Coordinates of C-alpha atoms in Angstrom, one line a residue:
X1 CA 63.4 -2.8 -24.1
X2 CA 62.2 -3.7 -20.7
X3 CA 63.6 -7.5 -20.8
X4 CA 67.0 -6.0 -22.8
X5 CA 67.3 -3.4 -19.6
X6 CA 66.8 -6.7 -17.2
X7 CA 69.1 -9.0 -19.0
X8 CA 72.2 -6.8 -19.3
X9 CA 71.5 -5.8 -15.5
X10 CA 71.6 -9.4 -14.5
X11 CA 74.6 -10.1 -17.2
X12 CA 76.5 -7.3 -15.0
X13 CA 75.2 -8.8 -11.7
X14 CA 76.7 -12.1 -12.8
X15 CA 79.6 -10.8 -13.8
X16 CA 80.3 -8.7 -10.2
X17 CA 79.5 -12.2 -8.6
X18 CA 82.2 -14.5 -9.9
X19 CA 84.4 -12.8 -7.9
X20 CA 82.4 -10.7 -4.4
X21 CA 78.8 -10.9 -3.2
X22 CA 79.3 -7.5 -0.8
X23 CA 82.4 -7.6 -0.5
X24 CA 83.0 -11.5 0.7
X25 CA 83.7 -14.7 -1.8
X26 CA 81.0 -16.2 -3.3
X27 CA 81.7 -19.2 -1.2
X28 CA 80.5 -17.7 2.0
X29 CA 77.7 -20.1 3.2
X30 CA 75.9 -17.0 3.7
X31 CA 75.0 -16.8 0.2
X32 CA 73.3 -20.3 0.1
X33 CA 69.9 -20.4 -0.9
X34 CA 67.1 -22.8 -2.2
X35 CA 67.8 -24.6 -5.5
X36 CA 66.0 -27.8 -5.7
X37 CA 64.9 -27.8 -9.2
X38 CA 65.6 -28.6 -12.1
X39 CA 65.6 -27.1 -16.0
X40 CA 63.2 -28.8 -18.7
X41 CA 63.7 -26.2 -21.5
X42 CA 67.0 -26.1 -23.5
X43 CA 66.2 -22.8 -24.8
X44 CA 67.3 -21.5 -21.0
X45 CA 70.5 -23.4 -20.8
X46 CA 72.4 -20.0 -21.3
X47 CA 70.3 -18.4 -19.1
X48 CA 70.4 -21.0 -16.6
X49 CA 74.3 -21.1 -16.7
X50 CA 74.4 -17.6 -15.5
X51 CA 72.2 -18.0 -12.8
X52 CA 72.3 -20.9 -11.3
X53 CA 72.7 -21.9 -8.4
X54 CA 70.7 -18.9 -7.1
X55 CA 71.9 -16.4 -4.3
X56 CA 71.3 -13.9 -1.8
X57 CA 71.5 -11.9 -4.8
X58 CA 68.5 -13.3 -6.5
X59 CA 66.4 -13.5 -3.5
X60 CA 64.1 -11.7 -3.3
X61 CA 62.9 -13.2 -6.9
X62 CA 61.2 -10.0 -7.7
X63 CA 64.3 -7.9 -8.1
X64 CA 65.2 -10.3 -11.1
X65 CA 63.0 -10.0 -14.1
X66 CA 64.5 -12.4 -15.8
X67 CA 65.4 -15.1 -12.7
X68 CA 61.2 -14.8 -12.2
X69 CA 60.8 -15.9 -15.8
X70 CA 63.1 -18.5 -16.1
X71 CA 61.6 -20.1 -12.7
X72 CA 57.9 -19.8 -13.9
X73 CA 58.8 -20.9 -17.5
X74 CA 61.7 -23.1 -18.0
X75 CA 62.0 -25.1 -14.3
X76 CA 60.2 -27.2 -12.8
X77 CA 59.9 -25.2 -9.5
X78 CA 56.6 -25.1 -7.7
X79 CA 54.0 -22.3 -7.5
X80 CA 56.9 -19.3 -8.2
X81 CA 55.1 -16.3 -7.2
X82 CA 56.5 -12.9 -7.4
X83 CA 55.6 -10.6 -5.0
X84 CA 55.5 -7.3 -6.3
X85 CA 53.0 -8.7 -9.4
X86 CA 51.2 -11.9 -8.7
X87 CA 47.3 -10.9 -9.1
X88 CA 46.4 -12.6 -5.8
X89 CA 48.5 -10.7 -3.6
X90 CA 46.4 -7.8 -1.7
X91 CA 48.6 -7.7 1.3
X92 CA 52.8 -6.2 1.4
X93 CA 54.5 -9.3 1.8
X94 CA 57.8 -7.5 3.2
X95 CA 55.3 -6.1 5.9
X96 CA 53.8 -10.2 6.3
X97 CA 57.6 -11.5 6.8
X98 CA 58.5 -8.6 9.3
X99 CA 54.9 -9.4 11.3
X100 CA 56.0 -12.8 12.0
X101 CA 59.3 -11.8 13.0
X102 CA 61.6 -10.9 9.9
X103 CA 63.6 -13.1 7.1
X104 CA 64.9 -16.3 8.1
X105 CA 68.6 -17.4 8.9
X106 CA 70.9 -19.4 6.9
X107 CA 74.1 -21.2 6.9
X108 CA 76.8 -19.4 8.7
X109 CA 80.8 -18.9 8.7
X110 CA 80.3 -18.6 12.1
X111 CA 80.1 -22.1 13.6
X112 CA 78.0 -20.7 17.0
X113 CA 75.1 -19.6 14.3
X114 CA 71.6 -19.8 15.6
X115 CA 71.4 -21.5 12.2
X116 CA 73.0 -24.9 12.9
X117 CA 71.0 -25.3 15.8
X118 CA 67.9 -25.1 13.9
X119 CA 69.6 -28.0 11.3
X120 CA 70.3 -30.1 14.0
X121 CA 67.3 -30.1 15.5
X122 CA 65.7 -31.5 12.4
X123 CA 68.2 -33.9 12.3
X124 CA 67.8 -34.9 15.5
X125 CA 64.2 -35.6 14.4
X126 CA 64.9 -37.7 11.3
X127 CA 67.1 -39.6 14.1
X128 CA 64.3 -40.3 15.8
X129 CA 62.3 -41.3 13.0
X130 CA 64.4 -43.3 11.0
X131 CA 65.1 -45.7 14.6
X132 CA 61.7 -45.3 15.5
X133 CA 59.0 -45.5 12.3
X134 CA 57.1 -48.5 13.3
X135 CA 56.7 -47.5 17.3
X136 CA 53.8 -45.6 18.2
X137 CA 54.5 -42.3 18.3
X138 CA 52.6 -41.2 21.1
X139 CA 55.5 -43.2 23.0
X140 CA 58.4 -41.7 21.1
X141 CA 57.2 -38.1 20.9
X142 CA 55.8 -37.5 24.1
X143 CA 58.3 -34.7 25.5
X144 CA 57.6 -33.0 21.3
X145 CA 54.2 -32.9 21.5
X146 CA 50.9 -34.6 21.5
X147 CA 48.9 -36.0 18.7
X148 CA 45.3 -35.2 17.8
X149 CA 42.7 -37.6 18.3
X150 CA 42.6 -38.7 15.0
X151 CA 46.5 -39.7 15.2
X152 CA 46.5 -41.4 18.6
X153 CA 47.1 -44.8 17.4
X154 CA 49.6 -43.2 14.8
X155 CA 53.3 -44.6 14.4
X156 CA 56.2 -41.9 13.9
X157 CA 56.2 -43.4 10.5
X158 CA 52.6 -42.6 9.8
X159 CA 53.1 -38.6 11.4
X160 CA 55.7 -38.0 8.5
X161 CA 53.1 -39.8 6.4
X162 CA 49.9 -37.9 7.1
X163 CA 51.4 -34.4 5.6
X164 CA 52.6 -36.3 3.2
X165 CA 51.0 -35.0 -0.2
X166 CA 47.6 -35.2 0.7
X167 CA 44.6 -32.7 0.4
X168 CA 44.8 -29.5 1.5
X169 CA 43.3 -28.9 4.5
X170 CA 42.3 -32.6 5.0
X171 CA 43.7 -32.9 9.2
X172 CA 41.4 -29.7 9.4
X173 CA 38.2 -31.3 7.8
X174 CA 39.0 -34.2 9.5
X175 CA 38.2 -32.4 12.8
X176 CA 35.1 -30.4 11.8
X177 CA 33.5 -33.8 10.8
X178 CA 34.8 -35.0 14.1
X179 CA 33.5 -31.8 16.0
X180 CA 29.9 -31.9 14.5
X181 CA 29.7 -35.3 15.4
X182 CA 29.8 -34.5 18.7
X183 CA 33.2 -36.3 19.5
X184 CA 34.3 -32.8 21.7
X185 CA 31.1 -32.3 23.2
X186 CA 28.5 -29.9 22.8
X187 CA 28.6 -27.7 19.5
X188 CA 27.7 -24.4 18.6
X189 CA 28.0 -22.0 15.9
X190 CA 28.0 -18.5 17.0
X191 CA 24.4 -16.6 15.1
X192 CA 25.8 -13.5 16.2
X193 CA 28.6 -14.0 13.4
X194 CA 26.6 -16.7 11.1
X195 CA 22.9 -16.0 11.3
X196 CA 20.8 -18.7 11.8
X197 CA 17.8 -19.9 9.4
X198 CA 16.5 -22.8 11.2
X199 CA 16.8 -24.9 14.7
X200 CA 19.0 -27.4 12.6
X201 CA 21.5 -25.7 10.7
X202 CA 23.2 -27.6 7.8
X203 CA 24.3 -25.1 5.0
X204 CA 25.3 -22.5 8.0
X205 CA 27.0 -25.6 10.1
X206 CA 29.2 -28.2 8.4
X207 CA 28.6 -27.0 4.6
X208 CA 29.9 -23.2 6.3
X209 CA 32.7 -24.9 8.3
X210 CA 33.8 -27.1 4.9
X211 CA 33.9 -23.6 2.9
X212 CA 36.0 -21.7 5.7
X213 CA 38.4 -24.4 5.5
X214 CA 39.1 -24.4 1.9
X215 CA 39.0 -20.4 1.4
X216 CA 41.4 -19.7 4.4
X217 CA 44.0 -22.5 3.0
X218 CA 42.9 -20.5 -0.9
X219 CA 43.5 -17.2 0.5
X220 CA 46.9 -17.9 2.7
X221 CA 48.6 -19.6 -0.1
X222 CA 49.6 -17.2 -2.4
X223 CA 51.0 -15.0 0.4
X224 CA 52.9 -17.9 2.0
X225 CA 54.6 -18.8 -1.5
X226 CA 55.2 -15.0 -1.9
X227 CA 57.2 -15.0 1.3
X228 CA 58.9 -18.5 0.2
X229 CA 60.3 -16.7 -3.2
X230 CA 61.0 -13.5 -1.2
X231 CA 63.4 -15.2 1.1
X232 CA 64.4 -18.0 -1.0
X233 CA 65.6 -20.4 2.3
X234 CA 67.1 -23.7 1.3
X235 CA 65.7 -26.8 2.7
X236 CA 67.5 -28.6 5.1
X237 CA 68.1 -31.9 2.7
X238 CA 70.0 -29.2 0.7
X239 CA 72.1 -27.7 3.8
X240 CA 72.8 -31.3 5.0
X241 CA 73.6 -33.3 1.8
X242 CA 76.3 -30.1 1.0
X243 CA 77.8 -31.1 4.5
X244 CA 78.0 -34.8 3.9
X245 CA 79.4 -34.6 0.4
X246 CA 82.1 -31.8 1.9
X247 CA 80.7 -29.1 -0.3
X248 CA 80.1 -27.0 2.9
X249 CA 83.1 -27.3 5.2
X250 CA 81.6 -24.0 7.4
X251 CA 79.2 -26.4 9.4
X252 CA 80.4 -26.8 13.2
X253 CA 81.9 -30.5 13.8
X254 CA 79.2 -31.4 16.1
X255 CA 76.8 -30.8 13.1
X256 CA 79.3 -32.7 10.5
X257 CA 79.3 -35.6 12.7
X258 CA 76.1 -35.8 13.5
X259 CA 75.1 -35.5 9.4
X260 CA 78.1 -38.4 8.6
X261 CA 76.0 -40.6 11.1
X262 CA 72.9 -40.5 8.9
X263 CA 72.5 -44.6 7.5
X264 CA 71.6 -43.8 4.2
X265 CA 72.6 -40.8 3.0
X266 CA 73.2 -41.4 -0.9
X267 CA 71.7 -38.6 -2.2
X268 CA 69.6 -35.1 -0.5
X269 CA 66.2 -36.6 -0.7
X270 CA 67.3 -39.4 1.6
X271 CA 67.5 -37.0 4.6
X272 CA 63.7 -36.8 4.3
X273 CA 60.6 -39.3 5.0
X274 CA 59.8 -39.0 1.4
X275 CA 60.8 -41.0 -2.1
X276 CA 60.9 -37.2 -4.0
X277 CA 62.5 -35.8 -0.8
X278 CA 61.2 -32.4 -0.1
X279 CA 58.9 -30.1 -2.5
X280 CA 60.5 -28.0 -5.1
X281 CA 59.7 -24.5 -3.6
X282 CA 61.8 -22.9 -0.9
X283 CA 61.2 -23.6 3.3
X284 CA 60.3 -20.5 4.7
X285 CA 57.8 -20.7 5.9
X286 CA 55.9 -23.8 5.9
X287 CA 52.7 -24.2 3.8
X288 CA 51.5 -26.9 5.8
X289 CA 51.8 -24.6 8.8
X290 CA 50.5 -21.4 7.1
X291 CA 46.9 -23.5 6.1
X292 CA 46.7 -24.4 9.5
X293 CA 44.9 -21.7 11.1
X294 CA 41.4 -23.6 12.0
X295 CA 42.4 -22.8 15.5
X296 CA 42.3 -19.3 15.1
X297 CA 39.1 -18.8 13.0
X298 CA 37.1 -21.5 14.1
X299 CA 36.5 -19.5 17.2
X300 CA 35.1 -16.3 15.0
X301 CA 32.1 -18.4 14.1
X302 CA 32.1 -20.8 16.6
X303 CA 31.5 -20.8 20.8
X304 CA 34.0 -23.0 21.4
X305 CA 34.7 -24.5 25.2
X306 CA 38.4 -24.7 25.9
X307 CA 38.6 -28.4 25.3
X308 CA 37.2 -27.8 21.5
X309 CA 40.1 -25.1 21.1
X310 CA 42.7 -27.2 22.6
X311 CA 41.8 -30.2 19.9
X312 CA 42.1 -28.0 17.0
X313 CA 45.3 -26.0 18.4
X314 CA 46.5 -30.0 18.9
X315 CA 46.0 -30.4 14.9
X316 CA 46.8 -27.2 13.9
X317 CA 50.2 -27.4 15.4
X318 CA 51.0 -31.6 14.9
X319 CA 50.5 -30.9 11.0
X320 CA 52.9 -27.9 11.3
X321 CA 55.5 -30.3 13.1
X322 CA 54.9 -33.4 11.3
X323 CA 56.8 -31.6 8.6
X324 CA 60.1 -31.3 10.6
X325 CA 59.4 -34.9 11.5
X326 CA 59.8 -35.4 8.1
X327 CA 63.1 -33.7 7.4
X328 CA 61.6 -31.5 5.0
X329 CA 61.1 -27.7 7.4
X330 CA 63.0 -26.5 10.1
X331 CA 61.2 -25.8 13.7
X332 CA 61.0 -21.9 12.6
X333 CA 59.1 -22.9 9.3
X334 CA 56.8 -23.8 11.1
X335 CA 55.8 -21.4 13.1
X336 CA 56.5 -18.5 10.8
X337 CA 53.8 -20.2 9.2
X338 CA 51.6 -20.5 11.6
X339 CA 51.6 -17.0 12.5
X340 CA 51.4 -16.3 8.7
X341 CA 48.7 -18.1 8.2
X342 CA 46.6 -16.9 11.0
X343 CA 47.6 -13.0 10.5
X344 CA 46.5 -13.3 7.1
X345 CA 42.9 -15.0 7.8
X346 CA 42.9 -12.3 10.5
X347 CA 43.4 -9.6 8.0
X348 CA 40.8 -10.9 5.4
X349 CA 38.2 -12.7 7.1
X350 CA 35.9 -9.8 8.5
X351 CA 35.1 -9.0 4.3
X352 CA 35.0 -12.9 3.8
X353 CA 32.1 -13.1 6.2
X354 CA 30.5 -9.9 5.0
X355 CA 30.1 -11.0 1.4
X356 CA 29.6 -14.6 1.7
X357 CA 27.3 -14.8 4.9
X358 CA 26.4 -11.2 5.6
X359 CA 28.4 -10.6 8.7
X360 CA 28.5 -6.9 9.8
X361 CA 32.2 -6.2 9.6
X362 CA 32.6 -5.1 12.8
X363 CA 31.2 -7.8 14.8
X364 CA 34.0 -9.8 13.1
X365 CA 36.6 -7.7 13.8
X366 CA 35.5 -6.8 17.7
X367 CA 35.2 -10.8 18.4
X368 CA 38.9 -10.9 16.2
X369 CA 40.4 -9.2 18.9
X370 CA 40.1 -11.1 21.8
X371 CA 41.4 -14.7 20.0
X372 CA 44.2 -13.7 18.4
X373 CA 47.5 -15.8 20.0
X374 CA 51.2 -16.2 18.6
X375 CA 52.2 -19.4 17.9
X376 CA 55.7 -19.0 20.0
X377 CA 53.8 -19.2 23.6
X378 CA 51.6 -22.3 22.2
X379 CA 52.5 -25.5 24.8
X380 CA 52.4 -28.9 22.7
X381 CA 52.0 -30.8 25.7
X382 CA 48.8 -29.1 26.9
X383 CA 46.4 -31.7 27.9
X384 CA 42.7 -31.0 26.8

């Protein structure tokens, strides 16, 4: 009864669409929203028909019974998680996406929208790349931002490369192996937060550090896809090849130009660094930039001097921005993530420590409170 109730809401929904979406044409670019997947079950073709491409009106996913199903059963869309009855989610996500500072934007009749300011900013980065891939980037992106220690020798070419499918949380480990080697100085792991069982630590040091890492990029995940399904943005690739082909005559002139400029623009995944183009799940916000969050809870268990924090805010923050580098987030992806990511550790990390190391909970939270930082006053071209 319950997916006979959902399916003739959504058949009426439909229906109401051909023609208004709140009172405008369906064609207002305000209604665009991610679709970059595709269906591998015939069953759904009927069902597919009458929902695709997905809207404002589908967004959030969890209003659509049977949009949720077809997603998670019949496409080949990535991680769909909806969030008012995925088993991971403790947290409001509504309340999450209002924290770091409400839904995103998309495209925009009006042709002075914030929007196509943020689209042609990644473009301008894809410029950059696609002139630039085999310089070394410290010379080309020195006003963007500057590389971790680990990239330094880095061409633009390899920046889009290194968030480029590879393990999660793997610039992250990168560092801890990095800081216990003593490449940033002097180490030491706070015993007031992780209690210490000998002079030499080794299960409460690196083997501690190496499980923080994995269970903060564990824990933020299902939150941050939550938030992607919940807003549904489309990636740029989509926004730009819809200009180029002349689906999407709204974008200023500046912007068309700009996009008809491109080289090699034969298809959307072209506007990215990548072969597949970008992943199958919706922009906002960035995963990439949601895991990275060492920054923040490194100094929990850690006395950190300011040069140590200043590294891993510098790899924190490149593998956020690597991503608009590579065409596939906007600049506000990425630090919606960011903030995501560390409000979430923030929120869970206290009863993390408590279970898995016996922190009192309160110690956690009183140190908490003094390093939290929002991602928007970060400077990428602080020296350490």
């Amino acid at each position: 009864m319950k997916a006979f109730t959902y399916s003739i809401f959504l058949l009426i929904d439909a229906s109401m669409r051909c023609n208004t979406a709140n009172g405008e044409d369906t064609d207002n670019p305000a209604a665009l929203r991610f679709n970059k997947f595709t269906m591998n079950n015939k069953r759904t073709r009927v069902a597919a028909d009458k929902y695709i491409p997905l809207t404002e009106w589908h967004y959030p996913i969890s209003k659509n019974y049977d949009v949720v199903t077809m997603l998670r059963l019949d496409s080949n869309a990535i991680s769909v998680v909806d969030d008012k009855s995925d088993i991971e989610l403790k947290h409001n996500i509504s309340e999450l996406i209002e924290i770091v500072g409400g839904l995103p934007d998309h495209p925009s009749a009006n042709k002075n929208a914030a929007y196509w300011k943020q689209l042609e900013k990644v473009c301008e980065m894809r410029e950059i790349a696609i002139a630039n891939q085999d310089k070394r980037a410290d010379h080309v992106l020195p006003d963007i931002m500057l590389l971790p220690n680990r990239w330094k020798d880095y061409t633009v070419n390899d920046v889009a490369e290194a968030v480029h499918d590879e393990y999660p949380g793997q610039h992250q480990a990168d560092f801890i192996f990095d800081l216990m080697k003593g490449v940033y100085g002097r180490i030491q792991v706070d015993d007031t937060i992780i209690a210490r069982r000998a002079h030499a630590q080794f299960l409460h040091g690196i083997v501690m550090l190496a499980d923080l890492n994995t269970w903060s990029v564990s824990n933020v995940g299902p939150y941050n896809f939550g938030a992607k399904w919940f807003a549904g943005r489309a990636r740029p690739e989509e926004i730009a090849y819809k200009i180029k082909t002349g689906e999407l005559e709204a974008a200023p002139e500046w912007l068309k130009s700009k996009i008809d400029n491109f080289p090699d623009f034969s298809s959307p995944e072209k506007f990215t660094n990548y072969e597949e183009g970008s992943p199958r799940h919706p922009s906002w916000p960035a995963m990439h930039s949601a895991a990275s969050n060492i920054s923040f809870w490194l100094q929990i268990v850690m006395r950190l001097t300011p040069q140590q924090l200043c590294e891993a805010k510098k790899v924190d923050y490149a593998v956020a921005y690597a991503r608009t580098i590579a065409g596939v987030h906007y600049e506000d992806d990425n630090i919606a993530g960011l903030d995501m990511g560390q409000e979430i550790v923030a929120r869970d990390l206290a009863g993390y420590l408590e279970g898995k190391y016996g922190t009192a909970v309160e110690r956690t939270v009183r140190k908490m409170e003094n390093k939290r930082f929002k991602w928007e006053h970060y400077n990428p071209l602080e020296a350490c």
